[in-house]
Amino acid sequence: PSLEKFAGTHLEADEYHKAMTEKDTVIIDVRNAYESSIGSFRPPEGGAELIDPKMRNSIEFPKWLNDPSTQEKLNGKKVLMYCTGGIRCERATALLNQMSTTNP
């Protein structure tokens, strides 16, 4: 997907932490399984739901995202993502946004 056309919205740390408290929000840990096993963000009780796709590498993300059970979890929700930095979140966000425009 085009990173320019389907880019997400970057949040500052305070905005991200506030969004984590919102009920109709999901947080996707876009890191690989090894990185995720070290630790993750924990949303406050009653807030966002943390989803770990348990990916070995980022090429598994499109298949996970297309899975009907994943689509059900994301339907109608605000989606936050995090990773260790770099291009992984940019690509994951662009893919999600592209899919949302083709399959609303």
mmCIF file of N, CA and C in Angstrom:
data_model
loop_
_atom_site.group_PDB
_atom_site.id
_atom_site.type_symbol
_atom_site.label_atom_id
_atom_site.label_comp_id
_atom_site.label_asym_id
_atom_site.label_seq_id
_atom_site.Cartn_x
_atom_site.Cartn_y
_atom_site.Cartn_z
ATOM 1 N N PRO A 1 0.830 -1.205 0.000
ATOM 2 C CA PRO A 1 0.000 0.000 0.000
ATOM 3 C C PRO A 1 0.869 1.260 0.000
ATOM 4 N N SER A 2 0.314 2.321 -0.510
ATOM 5 C CA SER A 2 1.009 3.599 -0.544
ATOM 6 C C SER A 2 1.076 4.190 0.870
ATOM 7 N N LEU A 3 2.292 4.414 1.355
ATOM 8 C CA LEU A 3 2.437 5.004 2.695
ATOM 9 C C LEU A 3 1.926 6.435 2.708
ATOM 10 N N GLU A 4 2.064 7.121 1.590
ATOM 11 C CA GLU A 4 1.596 8.503 1.528
ATOM 12 C C GLU A 4 0.069 8.574 1.516
ATOM 13 N N LYS A 5 -0.550 7.717 0.709
ATOM 14 C CA LYS A 5 -2.006 7.745 0.551
ATOM 15 C C LYS A 5 -2.753 7.181 1.767
ATOM 16 N N PHE A 6 -2.189 6.151 2.410
ATOM 17 C CA PHE A 6 -2.903 5.465 3.485
ATOM 18 C C PHE A 6 -2.245 5.632 4.860
ATOM 19 N N ALA A 7 -1.457 6.676 5.013
ATOM 20 C CA ALA A 7 -0.759 6.902 6.283
ATOM 21 C C ALA A 7 -1.742 7.076 7.434
ATOM 22 N N GLY A 8 -1.302 6.676 8.607
ATOM 23 C CA GLY A 8 -2.114 6.853 9.803
ATOM 24 C C GLY A 8 -1.824 8.185 10.461
ATOM 25 N N THR A 9 -2.435 8.406 11.597
ATOM 26 C CA THR A 9 -2.230 9.621 12.379
ATOM 27 C C THR A 9 -1.263 9.315 13.511
ATOM 28 N N HIS A 10 -0.182 10.072 13.573
ATOM 29 C CA HIS A 10 0.777 9.886 14.662
ATOM 30 C C HIS A 10 0.264 10.583 15.918
ATOM 31 N N LEU A 11 0.355 9.912 17.044
ATOM 32 C CA LEU A 11 -0.076 10.473 18.322
ATOM 33 C C LEU A 11 1.138 10.721 19.205
ATOM 34 N N GLU A 12 1.093 11.794 19.941
ATOM 35 C CA GLU A 12 2.110 12.053 20.957
ATOM 36 C C GLU A 12 1.834 11.103 22.118
ATOM 37 N N ALA A 13 2.820 10.918 22.966
ATOM 38 C CA ALA A 13 2.696 9.956 24.073
ATOM 39 C C ALA A 13 1.469 10.224 24.939
ATOM 40 N N ASP A 14 1.212 11.472 25.290
ATOM 41 C CA ASP A 14 0.059 11.774 26.146
ATOM 42 C C ASP A 14 -1.261 11.468 25.428
ATOM 43 N N GLU A 15 -1.319 11.698 24.110
ATOM 44 C CA GLU A 15 -2.530 11.380 23.338
ATOM 45 C C GLU A 15 -2.731 9.865 23.264
ATOM 46 N N TYR A 16 -1.638 9.135 23.090
ATOM 47 C CA TYR A 16 -1.714 7.678 23.004
ATOM 48 C C TYR A 16 -2.211 7.100 24.326
ATOM 49 N N HIS A 17 -1.654 7.576 25.426
ATOM 50 C CA HIS A 17 -2.063 7.071 26.748
ATOM 51 C C HIS A 17 -3.532 7.396 27.025
ATOM 52 N N LYS A 18 -3.984 8.561 26.585
ATOM 53 C CA LYS A 18 -5.399 8.915 26.757
ATOM 54 C C LYS A 18 -6.275 7.984 25.914
ATOM 55 N N ALA A 19 -5.855 7.716 24.672
ATOM 56 C CA ALA A 19 -6.629 6.837 23.786
ATOM 57 C C ALA A 19 -6.709 5.414 24.342
ATOM 58 N N MET A 20 -5.705 4.998 25.092
ATOM 59 C CA MET A 20 -5.708 3.662 25.692
ATOM 60 C C MET A 20 -6.837 3.490 26.708
ATOM 61 N N THR A 21 -7.372 4.577 27.224
ATOM 62 C CA THR A 21 -8.443 4.502 28.220
ATOM 63 C C THR A 21 -9.824 4.366 27.586
ATOM 64 N N GLU A 22 -9.898 4.545 26.261
ATOM 65 C CA GLU A 22 -11.187 4.534 25.574
ATOM 66 C C GLU A 22 -11.670 3.105 25.315
ATOM 67 N N LYS A 23 -12.907 2.854 25.646
ATOM 68 C CA LYS A 23 -13.478 1.511 25.590
ATOM 69 C C LYS A 23 -13.525 0.911 24.181
ATOM 70 N N ASP A 24 -13.984 1.635 23.199
ATOM 71 C CA ASP A 24 -14.130 1.102 21.837
ATOM 72 C C ASP A 24 -12.841 1.251 21.031
ATOM 73 N N THR A 25 -11.747 0.852 21.645
ATOM 74 C CA THR A 25 -10.424 0.973 21.048
ATOM 75 C C THR A 25 -9.694 -0.358 21.184
ATOM 76 N N VAL A 26 -8.920 -0.705 20.168
ATOM 77 C CA VAL A 26 -8.043 -1.871 20.242
ATOM 78 C C VAL A 26 -6.621 -1.410 19.982
ATOM 79 N N ILE A 27 -5.680 -2.082 20.596
ATOM 80 C CA ILE A 27 -4.264 -1.798 20.409
ATOM 81 C C ILE A 27 -3.625 -3.033 19.805
ATOM 82 N N ILE A 28 -2.990 -2.871 18.657
ATOM 83 C CA ILE A 28 -2.314 -3.987 18.005
ATOM 84 C C ILE A 28 -0.815 -3.849 18.229
ATOM 85 N N ASP A 29 -0.225 -4.876 18.805
ATOM 86 C CA ASP A 29 1.222 -4.949 18.986
ATOM 87 C C ASP A 29 1.796 -5.494 17.683
ATOM 88 N N VAL A 30 2.424 -4.628 16.895
ATOM 89 C CA VAL A 30 2.887 -4.998 15.564
ATOM 90 C C VAL A 30 4.310 -5.580 15.596
ATOM 91 N N ARG A 31 4.859 -5.732 16.776
ATOM 92 C CA ARG A 31 6.211 -6.295 16.887
ATOM 93 C C ARG A 31 6.173 -7.798 16.654
ATOM 94 N N ASN A 32 7.344 -8.392 16.473
ATOM 95 C CA ASN A 32 7.378 -9.842 16.306
ATOM 96 C C ASN A 32 7.182 -10.518 17.665
ATOM 97 N N ALA A 33 6.960 -11.820 17.632
ATOM 98 C CA ALA A 33 6.629 -12.576 18.848
ATOM 99 C C ALA A 33 7.720 -12.462 19.915
ATOM 100 N N TYR A 34 8.983 -12.466 19.491
ATOM 101 C CA TYR A 34 10.074 -12.340 20.457
ATOM 102 C C TYR A 34 10.008 -11.002 21.179
ATOM 103 N N GLU A 35 9.844 -9.922 20.418
ATOM 104 C CA GLU A 35 9.768 -8.588 21.026
ATOM 105 C C GLU A 35 8.551 -8.466 21.942
ATOM 106 N N SER A 36 7.432 -9.019 21.507
ATOM 107 C CA SER A 36 6.201 -8.945 22.308
ATOM 108 C C SER A 36 6.325 -9.727 23.612
ATOM 109 N N SER A 37 7.083 -10.832 23.584
ATOM 110 C CA SER A 37 7.222 -11.651 24.794
ATOM 111 C C SER A 37 8.009 -10.938 25.882
ATOM 112 N N ILE A 38 8.797 -9.946 25.498
ATOM 113 C CA ILE A 38 9.605 -9.199 26.474
ATOM 114 C C ILE A 38 8.732 -8.268 27.312
ATOM 115 N N GLY A 39 7.687 -7.738 26.708
ATOM 116 C CA GLY A 39 6.789 -6.842 27.433
ATOM 117 C C GLY A 39 5.889 -6.098 26.465
ATOM 118 N N SER A 40 4.815 -5.545 26.982
ATOM 119 C CA SER A 40 3.875 -4.830 26.131
ATOM 120 C C SER A 40 3.154 -3.753 26.927
ATOM 121 N N PHE A 41 2.478 -2.863 26.196
ATOM 122 C CA PHE A 41 1.628 -1.881 26.840
ATOM 123 C C PHE A 41 0.446 -2.605 27.473
ATOM 124 N N ARG A 42 0.024 -2.182 28.613
ATOM 125 C CA ARG A 42 -1.156 -2.748 29.262
ATOM 126 C C ARG A 42 -2.186 -1.636 29.417
ATOM 127 N N PRO A 43 -3.257 -1.698 28.626
ATOM 128 C CA PRO A 43 -4.298 -0.672 28.763
ATOM 129 C C PRO A 43 -4.964 -0.770 30.131
ATOM 130 N N PRO A 44 -5.467 0.343 30.630
ATOM 131 C CA PRO A 44 -6.149 0.309 31.928
ATOM 132 C C PRO A 44 -7.439 -0.509 31.849
ATOM 133 N N GLU A 45 -7.825 -1.065 32.971
ATOM 134 C CA GLU A 45 -9.061 -1.837 33.040
ATOM 135 C C GLU A 45 -10.230 -0.985 32.571
ATOM 136 N N GLY A 46 -11.072 -1.570 31.714
ATOM 137 C CA GLY A 46 -12.216 -0.847 31.164
ATOM 138 C C GLY A 46 -11.864 -0.022 29.940
ATOM 139 N N GLY A 47 -10.582 -0.032 29.549
ATOM 140 C CA GLY A 47 -10.139 0.733 28.395
ATOM 141 C C GLY A 47 -9.980 -0.138 27.162
ATOM 142 N N ALA A 48 -8.994 0.191 26.374
ATOM 143 C CA ALA A 48 -8.736 -0.503 25.110
ATOM 144 C C ALA A 48 -8.416 -1.976 25.336
ATOM 145 N N GLU A 49 -8.590 -2.762 24.269
ATOM 146 C CA GLU A 49 -8.240 -4.176 24.295
ATOM 147 C C GLU A 49 -6.914 -4.362 23.559
ATOM 148 N N LEU A 50 -5.964 -5.022 24.183
ATOM 149 C CA LEU A 50 -4.677 -5.300 23.553
ATOM 150 C C LEU A 50 -4.793 -6.562 22.705
ATOM 151 N N ILE A 51 -4.327 -6.479 21.458
ATOM 152 C CA ILE A 51 -4.330 -7.635 20.564
ATOM 153 C C ILE A 51 -2.892 -7.898 20.123
ATOM 154 N N ASP A 52 -2.430 -9.104 20.347
ATOM 155 C CA ASP A 52 -1.095 -9.511 19.921
ATOM 156 C C ASP A 52 -1.252 -10.546 18.807
ATOM 157 N N PRO A 53 -0.916 -10.188 17.569
ATOM 158 C CA PRO A 53 -1.044 -11.136 16.460
ATOM 159 C C PRO A 53 -0.073 -12.316 16.533
ATOM 160 N N LYS A 54 0.904 -12.247 17.440
ATOM 161 C CA LYS A 54 1.890 -13.326 17.623
ATOM 162 C C LYS A 54 2.593 -13.677 16.311
ATOM 163 N N MET A 55 3.094 -12.641 15.645
ATOM 164 C CA MET A 55 3.776 -12.824 14.368
ATOM 165 C C MET A 55 5.249 -13.152 14.577
ATOM 166 N N ARG A 56 5.748 -14.046 13.752
ATOM 167 C CA ARG A 56 7.192 -14.307 13.745
ATOM 168 C C ARG A 56 7.895 -13.219 12.935
ATOM 169 N N ASN A 57 7.246 -12.729 11.886
ATOM 170 C CA ASN A 57 7.777 -11.601 11.128
ATOM 171 C C ASN A 57 6.628 -10.848 10.475
ATOM 172 N N SER A 58 6.925 -9.669 9.968
ATOM 173 C CA SER A 58 5.866 -8.775 9.513
ATOM 174 C C SER A 58 5.152 -9.247 8.249
ATOM 175 N N ILE A 59 5.718 -10.192 7.511
ATOM 176 C CA ILE A 59 5.006 -10.665 6.318
ATOM 177 C C ILE A 59 3.774 -11.487 6.680
ATOM 178 N N GLU A 60 3.647 -11.870 7.943
ATOM 179 C CA GLU A 60 2.462 -12.596 8.408
ATOM 180 C C GLU A 60 1.285 -11.661 8.712
ATOM 181 N N PHE A 61 1.547 -10.368 8.801
ATOM 182 C CA PHE A 61 0.512 -9.410 9.201
ATOM 183 C C PHE A 61 -0.681 -9.376 8.242
ATOM 184 N N PRO A 62 -0.485 -9.318 6.910
ATOM 185 C CA PRO A 62 -1.664 -9.272 6.023
ATOM 186 C C PRO A 62 -2.596 -10.469 6.194
ATOM 187 N N LYS A 63 -2.038 -11.657 6.349
ATOM 188 C CA LYS A 63 -2.876 -12.846 6.539
ATOM 189 C C LYS A 63 -3.664 -12.729 7.841
ATOM 190 N N TRP A 64 -3.014 -12.303 8.909
ATOM 191 C CA TRP A 64 -3.684 -12.134 10.199
ATOM 192 C C TRP A 64 -4.793 -11.083 10.076
ATOM 193 N N LEU A 65 -4.479 -9.985 9.392
ATOM 194 C CA LEU A 65 -5.435 -8.890 9.251
ATOM 195 C C LEU A 65 -6.656 -9.305 8.438
ATOM 196 N N ASN A 66 -6.473 -10.190 7.477
ATOM 197 C CA ASN A 66 -7.577 -10.655 6.640
ATOM 198 C C ASN A 66 -8.424 -11.739 7.292
ATOM 199 N N ASP A 67 -7.969 -12.295 8.389
ATOM 200 C CA ASP A 67 -8.710 -13.357 9.056
ATOM 201 C C ASP A 67 -10.051 -12.809 9.565
ATOM 202 N N PRO A 68 -11.155 -13.522 9.318
ATOM 203 C CA PRO A 68 -12.474 -13.038 9.764
ATOM 204 C C PRO A 68 -12.554 -12.747 11.266
ATOM 205 N N SER A 69 -11.872 -13.532 12.097
ATOM 206 C CA SER A 69 -11.932 -13.267 13.544
ATOM 207 C C SER A 69 -11.221 -11.959 13.883
ATOM 208 N N THR A 70 -10.163 -11.639 13.153
ATOM 209 C CA THR A 70 -9.479 -10.356 13.351
ATOM 210 C C THR A 70 -10.383 -9.222 12.913
ATOM 211 N N GLN A 71 -10.998 -9.379 11.753
ATOM 212 C CA GLN A 71 -11.897 -8.352 11.238
ATOM 213 C C GLN A 71 -13.036 -8.077 12.222
ATOM 214 N N GLU A 72 -13.532 -9.122 12.851
ATOM 215 C CA GLU A 72 -14.609 -8.964 13.842
ATOM 216 C C GLU A 72 -14.124 -8.145 15.039
ATOM 217 N N LYS A 73 -12.893 -8.404 15.500
ATOM 218 C CA LYS A 73 -12.345 -7.667 16.648
ATOM 219 C C LYS A 73 -12.125 -6.195 16.333
ATOM 220 N N LEU A 74 -11.821 -5.887 15.065
ATOM 221 C CA LEU A 74 -11.502 -4.515 14.676
ATOM 222 C C LEU A 74 -12.715 -3.714 14.207
ATOM 223 N N ASN A 75 -13.784 -4.390 13.855
ATOM 224 C CA ASN A 75 -14.956 -3.740 13.275
ATOM 225 C C ASN A 75 -15.527 -2.663 14.202
ATOM 226 N N GLY A 76 -15.589 -1.447 13.688
ATOM 227 C CA GLY A 76 -16.172 -0.333 14.437
ATOM 228 C C GLY A 76 -15.307 0.213 15.555
ATOM 229 N N LYS A 77 -14.056 -0.210 15.622
ATOM 230 C CA LYS A 77 -13.173 0.223 16.710
ATOM 231 C C LYS A 77 -12.135 1.237 16.224
ATOM 232 N N LYS A 78 -11.680 2.041 17.132
ATOM 233 C CA LYS A 78 -10.507 2.876 16.891
ATOM 234 C C LYS A 78 -9.310 1.945 17.068
ATOM 235 N N VAL A 79 -8.363 1.981 16.136
ATOM 236 C CA VAL A 79 -7.217 1.083 16.183
ATOM 237 C C VAL A 79 -5.943 1.867 16.451
ATOM 238 N N LEU A 80 -5.245 1.469 17.506
ATOM 239 C CA LEU A 80 -3.921 1.995 17.808
ATOM 240 C C LEU A 80 -2.917 0.891 17.528
ATOM 241 N N MET A 81 -1.715 1.261 17.126
ATOM 242 C CA MET A 81 -0.659 0.281 16.903
ATOM 243 C C MET A 81 0.612 0.785 17.571
ATOM 244 N N TYR A 82 1.491 -0.169 17.882
ATOM 245 C CA TYR A 82 2.830 0.218 18.311
ATOM 246 C C TYR A 82 3.822 -0.847 17.892
ATOM 247 N N CYS A 83 5.058 -0.405 17.748
ATOM 248 C CA CYS A 83 6.146 -1.307 17.377
ATOM 249 C C CYS A 83 7.442 -0.720 17.928
ATOM 250 N N THR A 84 8.564 -1.273 17.525
ATOM 251 C CA THR A 84 9.844 -0.803 18.052
ATOM 252 C C THR A 84 10.385 0.379 17.263
ATOM 253 N N GLY A 85 9.629 0.871 16.335
ATOM 254 C CA GLY A 85 10.059 2.010 15.535
ATOM 255 C C GLY A 85 10.366 1.590 14.118
ATOM 256 N N GLY A 86 10.638 2.546 13.295
ATOM 257 C CA GLY A 86 10.935 2.219 11.912
ATOM 258 C C GLY A 86 9.692 2.079 11.075
ATOM 259 N N ILE A 87 9.798 1.287 10.042
ATOM 260 C CA ILE A 87 8.770 1.221 9.022
ATOM 261 C C ILE A 87 7.621 0.258 9.337
ATOM 262 N N ARG A 88 7.788 -0.624 10.286
ATOM 263 C CA ARG A 88 6.789 -1.678 10.521
ATOM 264 C C ARG A 88 5.394 -1.118 10.808
ATOM 265 N N CYS A 89 5.277 -0.168 11.718
ATOM 266 C CA CYS A 89 3.959 0.413 12.025
ATOM 267 C C CYS A 89 3.418 1.210 10.847
ATOM 268 N N GLU A 90 4.315 1.881 10.128
ATOM 269 C CA GLU A 90 3.873 2.657 8.961
ATOM 270 C C GLU A 90 3.225 1.730 7.936
ATOM 271 N N ARG A 91 3.870 0.622 7.647
ATOM 272 C CA ARG A 91 3.341 -0.327 6.664
ATOM 273 C C ARG A 91 2.059 -0.990 7.163
ATOM 274 N N ALA A 92 2.027 -1.374 8.435
ATOM 275 C CA ALA A 92 0.848 -2.028 9.001
ATOM 276 C C ALA A 92 -0.352 -1.085 8.994
ATOM 277 N N THR A 93 -0.131 0.160 9.352
ATOM 278 C CA THR A 93 -1.209 1.149 9.358
ATOM 279 C C THR A 93 -1.723 1.394 7.947
ATOM 280 N N ALA A 94 -0.797 1.534 6.997
ATOM 281 C CA ALA A 94 -1.201 1.762 5.609
ATOM 282 C C ALA A 94 -2.022 0.587 5.084
ATOM 283 N N LEU A 95 -1.613 -0.630 5.414
ATOM 284 C CA LEU A 95 -2.361 -1.806 4.968
ATOM 285 C C LEU A 95 -3.761 -1.813 5.585
ATOM 286 N N LEU A 96 -3.854 -1.567 6.880
ATOM 287 C CA LEU A 96 -5.166 -1.519 7.535
ATOM 288 C C LEU A 96 -6.046 -0.444 6.915
ATOM 289 N N ASN A 97 -5.494 0.742 6.701
ATOM 290 C CA ASN A 97 -6.283 1.837 6.121
ATOM 291 C C ASN A 97 -6.697 1.526 4.690
ATOM 292 N N GLN A 98 -5.814 0.898 3.909
ATOM 293 C CA GLN A 98 -6.163 0.525 2.556
ATOM 294 C C GLN A 98 -7.303 -0.498 2.561
ATOM 295 N N MET A 99 -7.211 -1.483 3.439
ATOM 296 C CA MET A 99 -8.263 -2.499 3.529
ATOM 297 C C MET A 99 -9.583 -1.871 3.971
ATOM 298 N N SER A 100 -9.512 -0.888 4.849
ATOM 299 C CA SER A 100 -10.732 -0.236 5.345
ATOM 300 C C SER A 100 -11.453 0.525 4.249
ATOM 301 N N THR A 101 -10.699 1.057 3.290
ATOM 302 C CA THR A 101 -11.339 1.805 2.199
ATOM 303 C C THR A 101 -11.895 0.870 1.143
ATOM 304 N N THR A 102 -11.296 -0.325 1.001
ATOM 305 C CA THR A 102 -11.801 -1.265 -0.004
ATOM 306 C C THR A 102 -12.859 -2.201 0.569
ATOM 307 N N ASN A 103 -12.826 -2.422 1.903
ATOM 308 C CA ASN A 103 -13.805 -3.283 2.575
ATOM 309 C C ASN A 103 -14.344 -2.577 3.816
ATOM 310 N N PRO A 104 -15.141 -1.521 3.636
ATOM 311 C CA PRO A 104 -15.586 -0.737 4.814
ATOM 312 C C PRO A 104 -16.434 -1.533 5.788
#
